[in-house]
mmCIF file of C-alpha atoms in Angstrom:
data_model
loop_
_atom_site.group_PDB
_atom_site.id
_atom_site.type_symbol
_atom_site.label_atom_id
_atom_site.label_comp_id
_atom_site.label_asym_id
_atom_site.label_seq_id
_atom_site.Cartn_x
_atom_site.Cartn_y
_atom_site.Cartn_z
ATOM 1 C CA MET A 1 115.133 -38.800 -19.006
ATOM 2 C CA ASP A 2 112.870 -41.726 -18.381
ATOM 3 C CA ILE A 3 112.746 -40.771 -14.736
ATOM 4 C CA ASN A 4 111.886 -37.141 -15.587
ATOM 5 C CA ASN A 5 109.195 -38.207 -17.997
ATOM 6 C CA SER A 6 107.657 -40.488 -15.436
ATOM 7 C CA GLU A 7 107.654 -37.698 -12.837
ATOM 8 C CA MET A 8 105.927 -35.328 -15.288
ATOM 9 C CA THR A 9 103.374 -37.970 -16.111
ATOM 10 C CA ILE A 10 102.619 -38.512 -12.418
ATOM 11 C CA GLU A 11 102.288 -34.759 -11.841
ATOM 12 C CA ASN A 12 99.991 -34.441 -14.826
ATOM 13 C CA LEU A 13 97.864 -37.262 -13.549
ATOM 14 C CA LYS A 14 97.681 -35.673 -10.096
ATOM 15 C CA GLN A 15 96.683 -32.357 -11.696
ATOM 16 C CA LYS A 16 94.006 -34.083 -13.708
ATOM 17 C CA ILE A 17 92.724 -35.850 -10.602
ATOM 18 C CA GLU A 18 92.547 -32.549 -8.712
ATOM 19 C CA ASN A 19 90.787 -30.883 -11.607
ATOM 20 C CA GLN A 20 88.293 -33.740 -11.808
ATOM 21 C CA ALA A 21 87.740 -33.566 -8.026
ATOM 22 C CA ASN A 22 87.097 -29.836 -8.229
ATOM 23 C CA LEU A 23 84.706 -30.409 -11.114
ATOM 24 C CA ILE A 24 82.896 -33.095 -9.119
ATOM 25 C CA LYS A 25 82.560 -30.670 -6.165
ATOM 26 C CA GLU A 26 81.126 -27.907 -8.381
ATOM 27 C CA LEU A 27 78.715 -30.309 -10.013
ATOM 28 C CA THR A 28 77.692 -31.606 -6.586
ATOM 29 C CA ARG A 29 77.050 -28.035 -5.348
ATOM 30 C CA GLU A 30 75.044 -27.194 -8.424
ATOM 31 C CA ASN A 31 73.111 -30.409 -8.028
ATOM 32 C CA GLU A 32 72.280 -29.520 -4.449
ATOM 33 C CA GLU A 33 71.096 -26.033 -5.512
ATOM 34 C CA LEU A 34 68.919 -27.535 -8.209
ATOM 35 C CA TYR A 35 67.555 -29.982 -5.669
ATOM 36 C CA HIS A 36 66.636 -27.111 -3.319
ATOM 37 C CA GLN A 37 64.980 -25.263 -6.171
ATOM 38 C CA TYR A 38 63.097 -28.407 -7.059
ATOM 39 C CA ASN A 39 61.837 -28.678 -3.485
ATOM 40 C CA HIS A 40 60.660 -25.046 -3.577
ATOM 41 C CA LEU A 41 58.855 -25.729 -6.837
ATOM 42 C CA ILE A 42 57.228 -28.812 -5.329
ATOM 43 C CA ILE A 43 56.026 -26.715 -2.353
ATOM 44 C CA ARG A 44 54.714 -23.938 -4.602
ATOM 45 C CA ASN A 45 53.022 -26.510 -6.803
ATOM 46 C CA GLY A 46 51.307 -27.965 -3.740
ATOM 47 C CA LYS A 47 50.107 -24.508 -2.696
ATOM 48 C CA LEU A 48 48.792 -23.784 -6.189
ATOM 49 C CA LEU A 49 46.984 -27.111 -6.223
ATOM 50 C CA GLN A 50 45.436 -26.219 -2.870
ATOM 51 C CA ARG A 51 44.288 -22.845 -4.203
ATOM 52 C CA ILE A 52 42.838 -24.559 -7.267
ATOM 53 C CA ASP A 53 40.896 -26.888 -4.987
ATOM 54 C CA ASP A 54 39.610 -23.914 -2.996
ATOM 55 C CA PHE A 55 38.495 -22.132 -6.152
ATOM 56 C CA GLN A 56 36.783 -25.292 -7.326
ATOM 57 C CA LYS A 57 34.863 -25.474 -4.043
ATOM 58 C CA ILE A 58 33.821 -21.830 -4.430
ATOM 59 C CA ILE A 59 32.671 -22.501 -7.987
ATOM 60 C CA ASN A 60 30.664 -25.513 -6.827
ATOM 61 C CA GLU A 61 29.022 -23.412 -4.098
ATOM 62 C CA MET A 62 28.196 -20.736 -6.654
ATOM 63 C CA HIS A 63 26.567 -23.347 -8.864
ATOM 64 C CA ILE A 64 24.498 -24.504 -5.895
ATOM 65 C CA ARG A 65 23.431 -20.915 -5.154
ATOM 66 C CA VAL A 66 22.522 -20.338 -8.779
ATOM 67 C CA GLU A 67 20.346 -23.447 -8.717
ATOM 68 C CA GLU A 68 18.697 -22.270 -5.497
ATOM 69 C CA GLN A 69 18.042 -18.839 -7.026
ATOM 70 C CA GLN A 70 16.531 -20.499 -10.079
ATOM 71 C CA LEU A 71 14.240 -22.560 -7.836
ATOM 72 C CA ILE A 72 13.235 -19.436 -5.895
ATOM 73 C CA SER A 73 12.617 -17.557 -9.141
ATOM 74 C CA GLY A 74 10.481 -20.410 -10.424
ATOM 75 C CA ASN A 75 8.471 -20.467 -7.199
ATOM 76 C CA MET A 76 8.002 -16.700 -7.357
ATOM 77 C CA MET A 77 6.757 -16.934 -10.934
ATOM 78 C CA GLN A 78 4.296 -19.654 -9.954
ATOM 79 C CA LEU A 79 3.100 -17.583 -6.995
ATOM 80 C CA ASN A 80 2.770 -14.544 -9.248
ATOM 81 C CA ASP A 81 0.712 -16.562 -11.715
ATOM 82 C CA ARG A 82 -1.552 -17.781 -8.914
ATOM 83 C CA LEU A 83 -2.006 -14.261 -7.555
ATOM 84 C CA ARG A 84 -2.734 -12.923 -11.030
ATOM 85 C CA ILE A 85 -5.344 -15.620 -11.613
ATOM 86 C CA LYS A 86 -6.837 -14.918 -8.175
ATOM 87 C CA ASN A 87 -6.894 -11.164 -8.809
ATOM 88 C CA ASP A 88 -8.468 -11.699 -12.220
ATOM 89 C CA THR A 89 -11.119 -13.880 -10.594
ATOM 90 C CA ILE A 90 -11.795 -11.315 -7.869
ATOM 91 C CA TYR A 91 -11.847 -8.474 -10.404
ATOM 92 C CA SER A 92 -14.245 -10.344 -12.634
ATOM 93 C CA GLY A 93 -16.417 -11.028 -9.593
ATOM 94 C CA ILE A 94 -16.401 -7.358 -8.642
ATOM 95 C CA ARG A 95 -17.227 -6.370 -12.198
ATOM 96 C CA GLY A 96 -20.059 -8.879 -12.136
ATOM 97 C CA GLN A 97 -21.357 -7.412 -8.894
ATOM 98 C CA GLU A 98 -21.135 -3.884 -10.333
ATOM 99 C CA LYS A 99 -23.004 -5.033 -13.419
ATOM 100 C CA GLU A 100 -25.603 -6.727 -11.268
ATOM 101 C CA TYR A 101 -25.917 -3.577 -9.150
ATOM 102 C CA LEU A 102 -26.302 -1.384 -12.218
ATOM 103 C CA ASN A 103 -28.948 -3.745 -13.595
ATOM 104 C CA THR A 104 -30.872 -3.788 -10.298
ATOM 105 C CA PRO A 105 -34.182 -2.004 -10.767
ATOM 106 C CA VAL A 106 -34.600 1.213 -8.777
ATOM 107 C CA ASP A 107 -37.580 1.591 -6.468
ATOM 108 C CA SER A 108 -40.145 3.155 -8.768
ATOM 109 C CA LYS A 109 -41.868 4.947 -5.921
ATOM 110 C CA ALA A 110 -38.628 6.539 -4.706
ATOM 111 C CA GLN A 111 -37.598 7.397 -8.252
ATOM 112 C CA GLU A 112 -40.945 9.029 -8.874
ATOM 113 C CA ALA A 113 -40.641 11.007 -5.642
ATOM 114 C CA LEU A 114 -37.128 12.222 -6.527
ATOM 115 C CA SER A 115 -38.234 13.295 -9.980
ATOM 116 C CA SER A 116 -41.278 15.110 -8.610
ATOM 117 C CA PHE A 117 -39.174 17.586 -6.584
ATOM 118 C CA ASP A 118 -36.968 20.406 -7.764
ATOM 119 C CA ILE A 119 -33.674 19.545 -6.026
ATOM 120 C CA LYS A 120 -32.129 22.945 -6.751
ATOM 121 C CA ASP A 121 -35.091 24.759 -5.278
ATOM 122 C CA LEU A 122 -35.093 22.469 -2.228
ATOM 123 C CA SER A 123 -31.358 23.067 -1.719
ATOM 124 C CA LYS A 124 -31.849 26.798 -1.929
ATOM 125 C CA ARG A 125 -34.727 26.724 0.566
ATOM 126 C CA TRP A 126 -32.868 24.296 2.836
ATOM 127 C CA LYS A 127 -29.903 26.669 3.054
ATOM 128 C CA SER A 128 -32.185 29.421 4.311
ATOM 129 C CA TYR A 129 -34.279 27.201 6.589
ATOM 130 C CA PRO A 130 -34.599 28.540 10.171
ATOM 131 C CA GLY A 131 -31.929 27.017 12.402
ATOM 132 C CA GLN A 132 -30.047 25.453 9.486
ATOM 133 C CA LEU A 133 -26.507 26.854 9.383
ATOM 134 C CA ALA A 134 -24.653 24.349 7.164
ATOM 135 C CA GLN A 135 -23.721 25.571 3.678
ATOM 136 C CA ASN A 136 -21.985 22.523 2.164
ATOM 137 C CA GLU A 137 -23.952 21.690 -0.977
ATOM 138 C CA PRO A 138 -23.280 17.890 -1.105
ATOM 139 C CA ASN A 139 -24.228 17.492 2.568
ATOM 140 C CA LEU A 140 -27.382 19.512 2.079
ATOM 141 C CA ARG A 141 -28.370 17.354 -0.892
ATOM 142 C CA LYS A 142 -27.895 14.148 1.138
ATOM 143 C CA GLN A 143 -30.142 15.530 3.873
ATOM 144 C CA ILE A 144 -32.759 16.485 1.275
ATOM 145 C CA PHE A 145 -32.585 12.976 -0.219
ATOM 146 C CA MET A 146 -33.272 11.561 3.246
ATOM 147 C CA LEU A 147 -36.355 13.735 3.560
ATOM 148 C CA ILE A 148 -37.572 12.777 0.085
ATOM 149 C CA HIS A 149 -37.118 9.037 0.705
ATOM 150 C CA LEU A 150 -38.942 9.294 4.018
ATOM 151 C CA TYR A 151 -41.642 11.322 2.294
ATOM 152 C CA SER A 152 -42.137 8.594 -0.320
ATOM 153 C CA SER A 153 -41.394 5.445 1.731
ATOM 154 C CA SER A 154 -41.916 6.367 5.395
ATOM 155 C CA PRO A 155 -41.256 4.615 7.731
ATOM 156 C CA LEU A 156 -37.704 3.424 7.034
ATOM 157 C CA ALA A 157 -35.106 1.654 9.161
ATOM 158 C CA SER A 158 -31.800 3.451 9.599
ATOM 159 C CA ALA A 159 -29.884 1.033 7.356
ATOM 160 C CA ASP A 160 -32.439 1.368 4.544
ATOM 161 C CA LEU A 161 -32.546 5.152 4.868
ATOM 162 C CA PHE A 162 -28.746 5.502 4.821
ATOM 163 C CA SER A 163 -28.482 3.126 1.857
ATOM 164 C CA LYS A 164 -31.088 4.997 -0.167
ATOM 165 C CA ALA A 165 -29.440 8.347 0.603
ATOM 166 C CA GLY A 166 -25.965 7.001 -0.178
ATOM 167 C CA VAL A 167 -24.314 7.828 3.157
ATOM 168 C CA GLY A 168 -22.378 5.822 5.725
ATOM 169 C CA GLY A 169 -23.504 4.928 9.208
ATOM 170 C CA VAL A 170 -21.688 7.685 11.107
ATOM 171 C CA THR A 171 -22.515 10.404 8.576
ATOM 172 C CA GLY A 172 -26.119 9.239 8.319
ATOM 173 C CA ALA A 173 -26.485 9.263 12.107
ATOM 174 C CA ARG A 174 -25.221 12.852 12.178
ATOM 175 C CA TYR A 175 -27.658 13.889 9.453
ATOM 176 C CA VAL A 176 -30.739 12.325 11.042
ATOM 177 C CA SER A 177 -29.820 13.831 14.422
ATOM 178 C CA TYR A 178 -29.697 17.220 12.753
ATOM 179 C CA LEU A 179 -33.014 16.645 10.977
ATOM 180 C CA LYS A 180 -34.631 15.469 14.231
ATOM 181 C CA LYS A 181 -33.323 18.543 16.026
ATOM 182 C CA LEU A 182 -35.078 20.734 13.464
ATOM 183 C CA GLY A 183 -38.263 18.680 13.842
ATOM 184 C CA LEU A 184 -38.389 17.437 10.244
ATOM 185 C CA ILE A 185 -38.208 13.721 11.103
ATOM 186 C CA CYS A 186 -38.771 11.554 14.165
ATOM 187 C CA TYR A 187 -37.749 8.106 15.379
ATOM 188 C CA THR A 188 -40.176 5.560 16.818
ATOM 189 C CA GLY A 189 -39.654 2.092 18.197
ATOM 190 C CA ALA A 190 -36.747 0.237 19.822
ATOM 191 C CA ARG A 191 -33.147 1.234 19.344
ATOM 192 C CA LYS A 192 -32.273 -1.442 16.766
ATOM 193 C CA LYS A 193 -35.710 -2.214 15.361
ATOM 194 C CA GLY A 194 -37.208 1.262 15.213
ATOM 195 C CA HIS A 195 -37.980 3.362 12.151
ATOM 196 C CA TYR A 196 -37.743 6.935 10.976
ATOM 197 C CA HIS A 197 -40.824 8.924 10.000
ATOM 198 C CA ILE A 198 -41.128 12.276 8.322
ATOM 199 C CA THR A 199 -43.063 14.795 10.418
ATOM 200 C CA GLN A 200 -45.752 17.191 9.275
ATOM 201 C CA THR A 201 -43.128 19.940 9.368
ATOM 202 C CA GLY A 202 -40.914 17.934 7.035
ATOM 203 C CA LYS A 203 -43.784 17.358 4.647
ATOM 204 C CA GLU A 204 -44.650 21.053 4.646
ATOM 205 C CA PHE A 205 -41.030 21.914 3.876
ATOM 206 C CA LEU A 206 -40.920 19.549 0.900
ATOM 207 C CA GLU A 207 -44.316 20.735 -0.299
ATOM 208 C CA ASN A 208 -43.186 24.382 0.057
ATOM 209 C CA LYS A 209 -45.902 25.238 2.575
ATOM 210 C CA ASN A 210 -43.702 26.935 5.176
ATOM 211 C CA GLN A 211 -42.468 30.011 3.334
ATOM 212 C CA GLN A 212 -43.618 32.206 6.187
ATOM 213 C CA LEU A 213 -40.947 30.710 8.478
ATOM 214 C CA ILE A 214 -38.287 31.362 5.861
ATOM 215 C CA GLN A 215 -39.387 34.949 5.453
ATOM 216 C CA GLU A 216 -39.252 35.428 9.215
ATOM 217 C CA LYS A 217 -35.690 34.153 9.208
ATOM 218 C CA GLU A 218 -34.708 36.567 6.463
ATOM 219 C CA LYS A 219 -35.836 39.449 8.716
ATOM 220 C CA ILE A 220 -33.416 38.382 11.452
ATOM 221 C CA SER A 221 -30.258 40.479 11.458
ATOM 222 C CA LYS A 222 -27.201 38.703 10.112
ATOM 223 C CA PRO A 223 -23.585 39.111 11.335
ATOM 224 C CA GLU A 224 -21.920 42.213 9.959
ATOM 225 C CA ASN A 225 -18.911 40.428 8.463
ATOM 226 C CA SER A 226 -17.995 36.958 7.230
ATOM 227 C CA ARG A 227 -15.593 36.300 10.110
ATOM 228 C CA ALA A 228 -18.309 36.862 12.678
ATOM 229 C CA LYS A 229 -20.654 34.640 10.688
ATOM 230 C CA ILE A 230 -18.104 31.842 10.508
ATOM 231 C CA PHE A 231 -17.428 32.184 14.257
ATOM 232 C CA MET A 232 -21.140 31.961 15.041
ATOM 233 C CA GLU A 233 -21.589 28.944 12.746
ATOM 234 C CA ASN A 234 -18.650 27.096 14.307
ATOM 235 C CA THR A 235 -19.746 27.807 17.890
ATOM 236 C CA SER A 236 -23.296 26.793 17.036
ATOM 237 C CA HIS A 237 -22.211 23.537 15.353
ATOM 238 C CA ARG A 238 -20.169 22.510 18.387
ATOM 239 C CA ASN A 239 -23.245 22.218 20.599
ATOM 240 C CA GLU A 240 -26.176 21.899 18.207
ATOM 241 C CA ILE A 241 -25.832 18.222 17.152
ATOM 242 C CA ASN A 242 -25.846 15.464 19.747
ATOM 243 C CA ILE A 243 -26.149 12.114 18.009
ATOM 244 C CA ASP A 244 -28.841 9.952 19.544
ATOM 245 C CA GLN A 245 -27.827 6.351 20.279
ATOM 246 C CA ASN A 246 -30.878 5.214 18.284
ATOM 247 C CA ASP A 247 -29.368 6.774 15.160
ATOM 248 C CA LEU A 248 -26.291 4.485 15.154
#
């Protein structure tokens, strides 16, 4: 029996040793799997850290851009303030010039001459003047103002005449060429230093002494319809006014 007991004890010990060896193998395998998982986690952790660093760089760049935009905005506000101050200064200067212009005394002689004529009557007679085909009321008034200023202050240089009549250089040159063509004014002197004079015919027109010419014009037959009249006016205007170089 002692021998049998000893054999059973040896077999039990061998079984225990095998069981422990199997357990050690399983634990070793599990340990290796955990180690692999740990390595994967380390790699993923490194990648996440890298992404965090990249995001931090992007955030830093955004902060830099925000600061640059703030600087640009500040510069734009300063520039806007400067422009506003400059515009206010210019506007105040213009207002001062307008005030000075409004307070400038008008030539009493020219003012007296303008007030001594009936502008409506002159416009009406100027529309029906022989050879005068224009019908635009503002243009006719400007031409009448030229005649009145020359009547009261003749002779006048072109710049002074255009300024008094309130017309520009090109328009004024066209008007005086038209008035010269009709014999109401004349130009004497050099091209740049000459002056305009009102003729005796111009004086008679302003003084209403040439009604006979107007009546003769009224006897002339007119075009039968408005289209023919407009055609005749347009064809006449194309060739009737040639601006003299002295008028510019």
